[in-house]
Structure formats: C-alpha cells, structure tokens
mmCIF file of C-alpha atoms in Angstrom:
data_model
loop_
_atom_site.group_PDB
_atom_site.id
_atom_site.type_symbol
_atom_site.label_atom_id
_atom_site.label_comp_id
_atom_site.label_asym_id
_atom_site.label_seq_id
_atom_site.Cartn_x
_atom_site.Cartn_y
_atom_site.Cartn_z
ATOM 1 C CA UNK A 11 0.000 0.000 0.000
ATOM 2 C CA UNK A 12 1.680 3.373 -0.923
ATOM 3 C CA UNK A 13 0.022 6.115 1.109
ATOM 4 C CA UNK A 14 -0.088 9.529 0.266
ATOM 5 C CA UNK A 15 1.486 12.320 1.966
ATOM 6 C CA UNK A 16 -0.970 14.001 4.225
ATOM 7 C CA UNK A 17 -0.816 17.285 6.300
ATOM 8 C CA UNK A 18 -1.889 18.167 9.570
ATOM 9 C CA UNK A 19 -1.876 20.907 11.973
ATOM 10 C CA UNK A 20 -1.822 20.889 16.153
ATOM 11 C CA UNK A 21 -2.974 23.793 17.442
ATOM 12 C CA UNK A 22 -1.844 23.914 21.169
ATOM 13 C CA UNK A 23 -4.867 25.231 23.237
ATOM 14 C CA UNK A 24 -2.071 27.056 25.176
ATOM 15 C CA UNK A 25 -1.141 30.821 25.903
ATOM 16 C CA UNK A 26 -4.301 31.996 23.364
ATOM 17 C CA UNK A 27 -7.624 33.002 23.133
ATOM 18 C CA UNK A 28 -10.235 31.180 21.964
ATOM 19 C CA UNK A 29 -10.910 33.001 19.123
ATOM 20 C CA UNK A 30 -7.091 33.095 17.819
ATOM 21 C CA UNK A 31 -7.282 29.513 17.992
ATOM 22 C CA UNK A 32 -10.373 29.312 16.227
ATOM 23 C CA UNK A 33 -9.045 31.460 13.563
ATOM 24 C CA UNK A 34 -6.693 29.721 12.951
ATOM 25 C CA UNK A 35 -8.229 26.271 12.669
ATOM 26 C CA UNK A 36 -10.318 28.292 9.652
ATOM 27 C CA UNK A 37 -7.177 29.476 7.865
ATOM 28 C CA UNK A 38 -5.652 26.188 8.161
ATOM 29 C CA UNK A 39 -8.154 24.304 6.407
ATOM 30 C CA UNK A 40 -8.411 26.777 3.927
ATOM 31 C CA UNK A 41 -4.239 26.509 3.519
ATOM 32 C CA UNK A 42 -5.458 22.993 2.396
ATOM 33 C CA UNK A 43 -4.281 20.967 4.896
ATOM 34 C CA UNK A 44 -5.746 17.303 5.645
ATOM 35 C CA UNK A 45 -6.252 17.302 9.606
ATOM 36 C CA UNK A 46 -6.211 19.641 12.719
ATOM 37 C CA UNK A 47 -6.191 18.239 16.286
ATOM 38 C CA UNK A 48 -5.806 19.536 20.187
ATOM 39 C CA UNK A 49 -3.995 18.268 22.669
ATOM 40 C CA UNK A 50 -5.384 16.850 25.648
ATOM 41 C CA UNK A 51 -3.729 18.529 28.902
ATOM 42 C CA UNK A 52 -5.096 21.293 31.747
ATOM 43 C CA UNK A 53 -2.338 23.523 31.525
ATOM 44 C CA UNK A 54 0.290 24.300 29.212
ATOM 45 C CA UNK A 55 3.335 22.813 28.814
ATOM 46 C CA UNK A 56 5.514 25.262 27.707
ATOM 47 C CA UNK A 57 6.308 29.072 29.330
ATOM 48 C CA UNK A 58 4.255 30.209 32.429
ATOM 49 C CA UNK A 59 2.537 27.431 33.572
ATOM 50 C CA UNK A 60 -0.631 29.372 34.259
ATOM 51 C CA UNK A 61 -1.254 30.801 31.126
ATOM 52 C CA UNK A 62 -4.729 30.476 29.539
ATOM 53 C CA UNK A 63 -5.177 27.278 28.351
ATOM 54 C CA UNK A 64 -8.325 25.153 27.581
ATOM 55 C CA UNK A 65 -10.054 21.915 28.283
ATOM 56 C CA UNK A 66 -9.378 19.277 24.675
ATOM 57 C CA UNK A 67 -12.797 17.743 24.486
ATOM 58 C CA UNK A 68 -15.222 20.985 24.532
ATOM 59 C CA UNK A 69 -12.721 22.706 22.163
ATOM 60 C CA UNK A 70 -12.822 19.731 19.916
ATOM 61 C CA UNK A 71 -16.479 20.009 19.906
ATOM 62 C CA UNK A 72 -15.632 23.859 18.838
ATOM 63 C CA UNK A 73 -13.353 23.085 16.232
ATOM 64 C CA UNK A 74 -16.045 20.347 14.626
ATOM 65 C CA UNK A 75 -18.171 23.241 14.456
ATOM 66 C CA UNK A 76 -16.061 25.485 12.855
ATOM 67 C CA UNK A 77 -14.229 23.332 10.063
ATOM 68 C CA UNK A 78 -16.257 21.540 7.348
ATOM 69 C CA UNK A 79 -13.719 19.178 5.519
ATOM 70 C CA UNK A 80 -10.980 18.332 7.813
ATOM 71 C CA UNK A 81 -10.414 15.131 9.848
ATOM 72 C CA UNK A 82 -10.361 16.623 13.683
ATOM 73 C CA UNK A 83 -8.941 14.829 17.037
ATOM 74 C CA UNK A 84 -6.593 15.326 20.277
ATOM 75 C CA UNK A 85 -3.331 14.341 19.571
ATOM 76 C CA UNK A 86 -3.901 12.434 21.919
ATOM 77 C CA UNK A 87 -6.286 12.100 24.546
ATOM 78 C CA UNK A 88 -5.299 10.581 28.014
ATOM 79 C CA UNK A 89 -7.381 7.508 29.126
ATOM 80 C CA UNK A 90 -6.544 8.314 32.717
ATOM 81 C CA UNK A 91 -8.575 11.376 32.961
ATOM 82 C CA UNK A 92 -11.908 10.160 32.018
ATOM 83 C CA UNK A 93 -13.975 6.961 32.760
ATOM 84 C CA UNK A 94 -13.424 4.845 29.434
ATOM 85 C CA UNK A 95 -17.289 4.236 28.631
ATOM 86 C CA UNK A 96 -17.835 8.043 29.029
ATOM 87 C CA UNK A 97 -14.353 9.237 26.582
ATOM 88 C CA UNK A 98 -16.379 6.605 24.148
ATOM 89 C CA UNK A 99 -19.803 8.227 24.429
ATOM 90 C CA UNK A 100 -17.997 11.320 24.236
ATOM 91 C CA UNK A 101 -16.169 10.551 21.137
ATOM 92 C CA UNK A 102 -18.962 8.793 19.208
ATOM 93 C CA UNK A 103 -20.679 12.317 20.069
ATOM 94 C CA UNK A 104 -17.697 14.652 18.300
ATOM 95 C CA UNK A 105 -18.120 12.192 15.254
ATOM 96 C CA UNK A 106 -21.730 13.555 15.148
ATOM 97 C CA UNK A 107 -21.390 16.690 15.356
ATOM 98 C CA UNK A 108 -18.585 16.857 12.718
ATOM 99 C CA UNK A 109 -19.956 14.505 10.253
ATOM 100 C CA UNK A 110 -17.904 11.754 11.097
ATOM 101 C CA UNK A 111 -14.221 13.214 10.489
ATOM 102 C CA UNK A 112 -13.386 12.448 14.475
ATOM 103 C CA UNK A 113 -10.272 10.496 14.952
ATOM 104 C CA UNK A 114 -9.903 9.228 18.340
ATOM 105 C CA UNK A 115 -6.015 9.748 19.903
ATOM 106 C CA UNK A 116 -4.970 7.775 22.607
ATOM 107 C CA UNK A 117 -2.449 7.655 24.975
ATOM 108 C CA UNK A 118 -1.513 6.772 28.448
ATOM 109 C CA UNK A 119 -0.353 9.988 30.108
ATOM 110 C CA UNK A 120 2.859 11.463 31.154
ATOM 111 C CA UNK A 121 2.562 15.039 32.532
ATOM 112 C CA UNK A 122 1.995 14.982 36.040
ATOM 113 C CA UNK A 123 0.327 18.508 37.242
ATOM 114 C CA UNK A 124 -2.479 17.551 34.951
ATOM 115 C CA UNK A 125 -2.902 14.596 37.383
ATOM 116 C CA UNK A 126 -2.172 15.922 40.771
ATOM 117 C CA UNK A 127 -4.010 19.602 40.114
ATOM 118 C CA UNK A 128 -7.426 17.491 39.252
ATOM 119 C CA UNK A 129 -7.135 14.570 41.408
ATOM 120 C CA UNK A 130 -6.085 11.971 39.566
ATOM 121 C CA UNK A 131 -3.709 9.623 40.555
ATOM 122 C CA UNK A 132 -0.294 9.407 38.494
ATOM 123 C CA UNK A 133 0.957 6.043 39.715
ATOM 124 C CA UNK A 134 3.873 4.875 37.487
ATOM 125 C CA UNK A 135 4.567 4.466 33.921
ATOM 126 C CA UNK A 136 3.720 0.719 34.077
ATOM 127 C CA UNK A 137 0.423 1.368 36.264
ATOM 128 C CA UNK A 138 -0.662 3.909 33.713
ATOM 129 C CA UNK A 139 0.527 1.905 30.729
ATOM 130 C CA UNK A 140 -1.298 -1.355 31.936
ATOM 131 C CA UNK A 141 -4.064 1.004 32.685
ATOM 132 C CA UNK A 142 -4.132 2.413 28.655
ATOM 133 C CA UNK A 143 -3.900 -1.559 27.526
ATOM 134 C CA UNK A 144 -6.727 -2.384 29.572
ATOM 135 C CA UNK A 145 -8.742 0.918 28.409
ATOM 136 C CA UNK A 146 -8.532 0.268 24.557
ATOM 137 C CA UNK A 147 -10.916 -2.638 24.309
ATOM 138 C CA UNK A 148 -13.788 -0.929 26.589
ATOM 139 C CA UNK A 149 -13.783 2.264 24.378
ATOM 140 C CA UNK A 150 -14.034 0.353 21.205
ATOM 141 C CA UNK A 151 -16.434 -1.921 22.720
ATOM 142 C CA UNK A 152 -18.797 1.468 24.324
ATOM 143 C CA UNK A 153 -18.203 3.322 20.656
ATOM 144 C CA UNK A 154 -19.806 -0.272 19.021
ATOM 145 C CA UNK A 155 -22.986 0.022 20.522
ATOM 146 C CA UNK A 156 -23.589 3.774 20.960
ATOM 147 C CA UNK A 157 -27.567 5.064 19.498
ATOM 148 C CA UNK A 158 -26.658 6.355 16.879
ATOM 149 C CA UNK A 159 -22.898 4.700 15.784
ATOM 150 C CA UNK A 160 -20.218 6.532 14.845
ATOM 151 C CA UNK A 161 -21.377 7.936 11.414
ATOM 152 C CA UNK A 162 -18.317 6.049 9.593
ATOM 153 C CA UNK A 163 -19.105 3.054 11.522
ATOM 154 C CA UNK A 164 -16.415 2.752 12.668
ATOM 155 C CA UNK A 165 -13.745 5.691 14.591
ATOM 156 C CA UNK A 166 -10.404 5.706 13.217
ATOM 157 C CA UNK A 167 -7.797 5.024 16.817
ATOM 158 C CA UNK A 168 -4.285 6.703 16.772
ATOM 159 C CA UNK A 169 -1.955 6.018 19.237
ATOM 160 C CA UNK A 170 0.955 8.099 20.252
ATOM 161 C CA UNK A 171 3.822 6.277 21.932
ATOM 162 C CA UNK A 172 7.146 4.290 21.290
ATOM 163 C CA UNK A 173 7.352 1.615 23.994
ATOM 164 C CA UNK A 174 8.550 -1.131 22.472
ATOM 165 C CA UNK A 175 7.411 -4.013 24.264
ATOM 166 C CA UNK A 176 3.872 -2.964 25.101
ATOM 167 C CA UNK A 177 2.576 0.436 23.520
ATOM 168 C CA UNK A 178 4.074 -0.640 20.091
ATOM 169 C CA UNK A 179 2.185 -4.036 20.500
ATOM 170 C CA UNK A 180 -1.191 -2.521 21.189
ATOM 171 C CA UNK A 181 -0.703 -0.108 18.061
ATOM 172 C CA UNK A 182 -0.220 -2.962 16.125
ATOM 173 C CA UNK A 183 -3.350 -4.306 17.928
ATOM 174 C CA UNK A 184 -5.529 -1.720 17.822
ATOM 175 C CA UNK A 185 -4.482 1.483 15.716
ATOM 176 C CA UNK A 186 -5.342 2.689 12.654
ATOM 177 C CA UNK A 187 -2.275 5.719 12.758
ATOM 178 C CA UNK A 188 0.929 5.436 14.961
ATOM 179 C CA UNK A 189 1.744 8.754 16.442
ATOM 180 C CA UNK A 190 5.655 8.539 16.741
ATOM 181 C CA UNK A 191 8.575 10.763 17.853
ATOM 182 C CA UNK A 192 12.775 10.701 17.279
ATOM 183 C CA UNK A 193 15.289 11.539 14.647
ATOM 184 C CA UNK A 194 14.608 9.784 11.413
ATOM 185 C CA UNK A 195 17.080 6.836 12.397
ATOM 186 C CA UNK A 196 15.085 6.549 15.688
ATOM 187 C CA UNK A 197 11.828 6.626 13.802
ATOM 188 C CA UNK A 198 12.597 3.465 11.349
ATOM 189 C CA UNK A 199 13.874 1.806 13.902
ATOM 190 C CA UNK A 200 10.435 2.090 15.889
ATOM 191 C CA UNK A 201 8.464 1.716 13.330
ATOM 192 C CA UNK A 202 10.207 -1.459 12.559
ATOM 193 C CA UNK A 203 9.658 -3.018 15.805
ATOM 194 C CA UNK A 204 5.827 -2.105 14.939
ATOM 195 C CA UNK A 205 5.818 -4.084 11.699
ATOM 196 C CA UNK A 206 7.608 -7.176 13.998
ATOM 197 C CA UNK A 207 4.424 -6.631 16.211
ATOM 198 C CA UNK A 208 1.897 -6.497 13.263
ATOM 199 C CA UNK A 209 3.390 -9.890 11.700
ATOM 200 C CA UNK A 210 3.621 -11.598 15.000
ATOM 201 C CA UNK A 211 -0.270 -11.167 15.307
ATOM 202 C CA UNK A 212 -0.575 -11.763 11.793
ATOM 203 C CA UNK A 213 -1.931 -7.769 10.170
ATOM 204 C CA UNK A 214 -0.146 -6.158 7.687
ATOM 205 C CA UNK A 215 1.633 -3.626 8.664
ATOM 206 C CA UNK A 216 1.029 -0.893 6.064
ATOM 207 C CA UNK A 217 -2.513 -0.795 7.019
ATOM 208 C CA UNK A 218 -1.135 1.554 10.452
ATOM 209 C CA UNK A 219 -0.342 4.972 8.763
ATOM 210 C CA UNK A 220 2.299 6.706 10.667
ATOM 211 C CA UNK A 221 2.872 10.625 12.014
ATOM 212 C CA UNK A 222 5.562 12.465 13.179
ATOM 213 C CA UNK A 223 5.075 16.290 14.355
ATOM 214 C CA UNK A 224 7.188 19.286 14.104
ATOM 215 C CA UNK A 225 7.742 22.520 16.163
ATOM 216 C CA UNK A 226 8.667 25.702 14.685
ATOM 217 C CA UNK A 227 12.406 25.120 15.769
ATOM 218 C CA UNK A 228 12.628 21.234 14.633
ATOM 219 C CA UNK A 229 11.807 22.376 11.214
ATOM 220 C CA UNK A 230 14.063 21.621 8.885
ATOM 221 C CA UNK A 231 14.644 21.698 4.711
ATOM 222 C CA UNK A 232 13.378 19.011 2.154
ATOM 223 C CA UNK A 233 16.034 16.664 3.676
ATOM 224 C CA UNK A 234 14.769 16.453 6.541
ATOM 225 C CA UNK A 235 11.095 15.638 5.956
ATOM 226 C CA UNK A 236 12.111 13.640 2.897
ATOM 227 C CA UNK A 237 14.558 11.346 5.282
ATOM 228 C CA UNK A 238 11.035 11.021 7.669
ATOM 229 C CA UNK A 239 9.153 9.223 4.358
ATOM 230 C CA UNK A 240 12.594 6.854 4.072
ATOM 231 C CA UNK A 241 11.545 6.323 7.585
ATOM 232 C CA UNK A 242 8.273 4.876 7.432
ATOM 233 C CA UNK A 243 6.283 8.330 8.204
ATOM 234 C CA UNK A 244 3.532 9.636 5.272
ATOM 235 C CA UNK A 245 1.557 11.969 7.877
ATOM 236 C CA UNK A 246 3.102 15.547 8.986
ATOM 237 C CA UNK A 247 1.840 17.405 11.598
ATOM 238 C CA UNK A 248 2.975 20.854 12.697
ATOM 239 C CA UNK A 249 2.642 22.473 15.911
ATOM 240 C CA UNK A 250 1.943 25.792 17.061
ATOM 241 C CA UNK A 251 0.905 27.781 20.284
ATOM 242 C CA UNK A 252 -0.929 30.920 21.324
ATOM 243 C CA UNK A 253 -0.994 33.814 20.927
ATOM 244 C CA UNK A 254 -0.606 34.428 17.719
ATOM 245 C CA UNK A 255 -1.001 30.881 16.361
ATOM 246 C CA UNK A 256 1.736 31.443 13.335
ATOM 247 C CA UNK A 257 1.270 29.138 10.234
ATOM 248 C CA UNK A 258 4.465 29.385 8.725
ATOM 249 C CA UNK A 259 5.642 26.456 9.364
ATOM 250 C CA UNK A 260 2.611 25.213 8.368
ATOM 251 C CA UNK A 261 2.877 26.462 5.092
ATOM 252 C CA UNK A 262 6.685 25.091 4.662
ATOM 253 C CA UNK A 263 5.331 21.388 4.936
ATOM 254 C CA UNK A 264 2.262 21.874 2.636
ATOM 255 C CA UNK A 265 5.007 23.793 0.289
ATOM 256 C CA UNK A 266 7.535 20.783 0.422
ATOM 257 C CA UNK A 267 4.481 18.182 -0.403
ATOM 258 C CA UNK A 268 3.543 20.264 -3.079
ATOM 259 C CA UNK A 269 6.727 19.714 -4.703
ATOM 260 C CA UNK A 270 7.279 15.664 -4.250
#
C-alpha cells in the first residue's frame, strides 16, 4: 500500500484566546491541509505554567463546528482522565457533530500537574501503561454500541507512543495511525519493531499509517522531511501555540508536499 502524503496541523490550546485559535483552525483548512487536532492537557506545557489554556474535548467540539472538511482529534487524549465508557460516548458524540471526520487519539499519560491539580492519581509508567492496555478494548467496545454509531461506523484510533514491548504491540493491535517521535534513524527503527508486532499477530503492517510532528524550531529543509518518508512516516503534523497561532511552518510542509 503506498500512502499519500498528508498534512496536519496541532494547534496547542495554550497561551491563546479562543478566538485566535479558532481562527486559525479556519485558515488552516483553507491553507489545504488534511487534519487539525488539540492536545489533551489542563495547563500548558511550555512558558508560564498558568497561562490560559483550555479543556481538549469541549474545544474539539468547537473546532467540529467550525471546520467543514478536515479530519479533527486530540493528539492524543489521556485515558486516565476520564472513565473509558464516558471518553467513548464522548467521542462517538464529536463524530456527530462533525460529520464523522473524528479520529480518536490515545495515549496513556505522562505530565503529572495535569494529574495531581485534578485529582487523579499518576501512579507509574507501568500502572498507567497497563491502565491504557486495559482501556482500549472498553472504548471500542462502548463506541460499538452507541444510538446512533459513529457515522463512519467505525472511529479511526491513533496512538501516540514508542514503547517497544507494550505500547508498540497494542498499536499494532488496535491502531489505525501510529503517532511517533525521534530523529529519522530513531523513527525506522520504531516503526520497525511495529511491523515485527503487526506480523507476530498476523496484520499487515502498512494498514497503520504513521505521524511524526514538528515545532517551529525542529523544522528543517526538504532533507529532513524527505529522510522522515525513508523512515516509514507519510503523515506531517505541525505544531503551534498561542498567541498568535503562526502558520508558517505550516505552510513550509504543505510547500515541500507540493513539490514531491
């Protein structure tokens, strides 16, 4: 299966308003680009930790609302901070009220003030991972019967994580896009331990499709995103904060898939 290069854009509900966010969900999916998602954390992660910032889930309702053609998700959500039937209910919901172009992100969590400021408890990486494994199949199961279903059917999963033993396993399990991270070497080497997990339970492996995301200083020339594709990746996100939301380097990766 050769998969085409597709473009997406994270804009970090961080250090803006609302409205400069929702601005620039507009201009990005007039700048053409295939996806925009969230992120799903309570405060931001970057500069004064008690800037304005603003819940994923009613946002992503927002941005449904707002865009018309683009797929739309949280890159990615964390299971630990909502029961697992209710994320589900919740998601098949989003799907709704954009048409079905909701893709579900998943993770296990990592950042703990967003755990300790609401109440949740962090526990370890192992207690949260086994936590995400056991998650997975009660959110597909609670999306399956939800009055009305998803309007696809079925919601696309991506999961964002590079564990190799377990997360990389249940991607190959359960994922429809693997969310990775690294240098380019890093990357191929991940994402070949995901195609060892896809033929040990027997799926082909280029039914996953697989992102990497950029930051205004990680961006790079051709090379760069070029040596990403040698690497396995075909989906591009770039990612920007508030205030001002710039698109630049937005623009740079829809300019360099213009001209492959």
């Amino acid at each position: 299966m050769t998969r085409p290069i597709r473009i997406g854009f994270q804009a970090r509900p961080q250090h803006g308003g609302y409205d400069a966010m929702r601005a620039s969900w507009v201009e990005a999916e007039a700048l053409g680009v295939d996806a925009i998602y969230n992120w799903d954390h309570f405060y931001p992660l970057y500069g004064d930790p008690d800037g304005l910032h603003f819940e994923c889930w009613t946002t992503l309702a927002g941005l449904a609302e707002a865009t018309s053609r683009v797929e739309i998700g949280a890159m990615v959500t964390c299971v630990s901070y909502r029961n697992q039937n209710l994320l589900a209910d919740m998601a098949r919901t989003v799907d709704h009220i954009s048409g079905g172009r909701l893709v579900l992100g998943l993770g296990s969590g990592w950042f703990e003030p967003d755990y300790t400021a609401f109440g949740y408890e962090f526990g370890t990486a192992i207690t949260r991972l086994h936590a995400f494994r056991d998650a997975l199949p009660v959110i597909r199961e609670r999306m399956a019967i939800g009055n009305p279903p998803p309007v696809r059917g079925r919601i696309p999963i991506m999961i964002g994580g590079g564990g190799e033993k377990v997360m990389l396993r249940l991607v190959a399990e359960h994922a429809d896009i693997w969310h990775g991270f690294g240098t380019p070497d890093e990357y191929r080497r991940k994402s070949g331990v995901l195609d060892a997990h896809c033929a040990a339970i027997g799926r082909d492996p280029a039914e996953i499709e697989r992102s990497v995301m950029f930051e205004a200083h990680e961006l790079g020339g051709d090379d760069l995103f070029d040596a990403y594709v040698d690497a396995g990746a075909t989906y591009f996100f770039y990612s920007a904060p508030g205030p001002d939301y710039d698109l630049d380097g937005l623009r740079l990766l829809l300019d360099w898939r213009s001209r492959r």
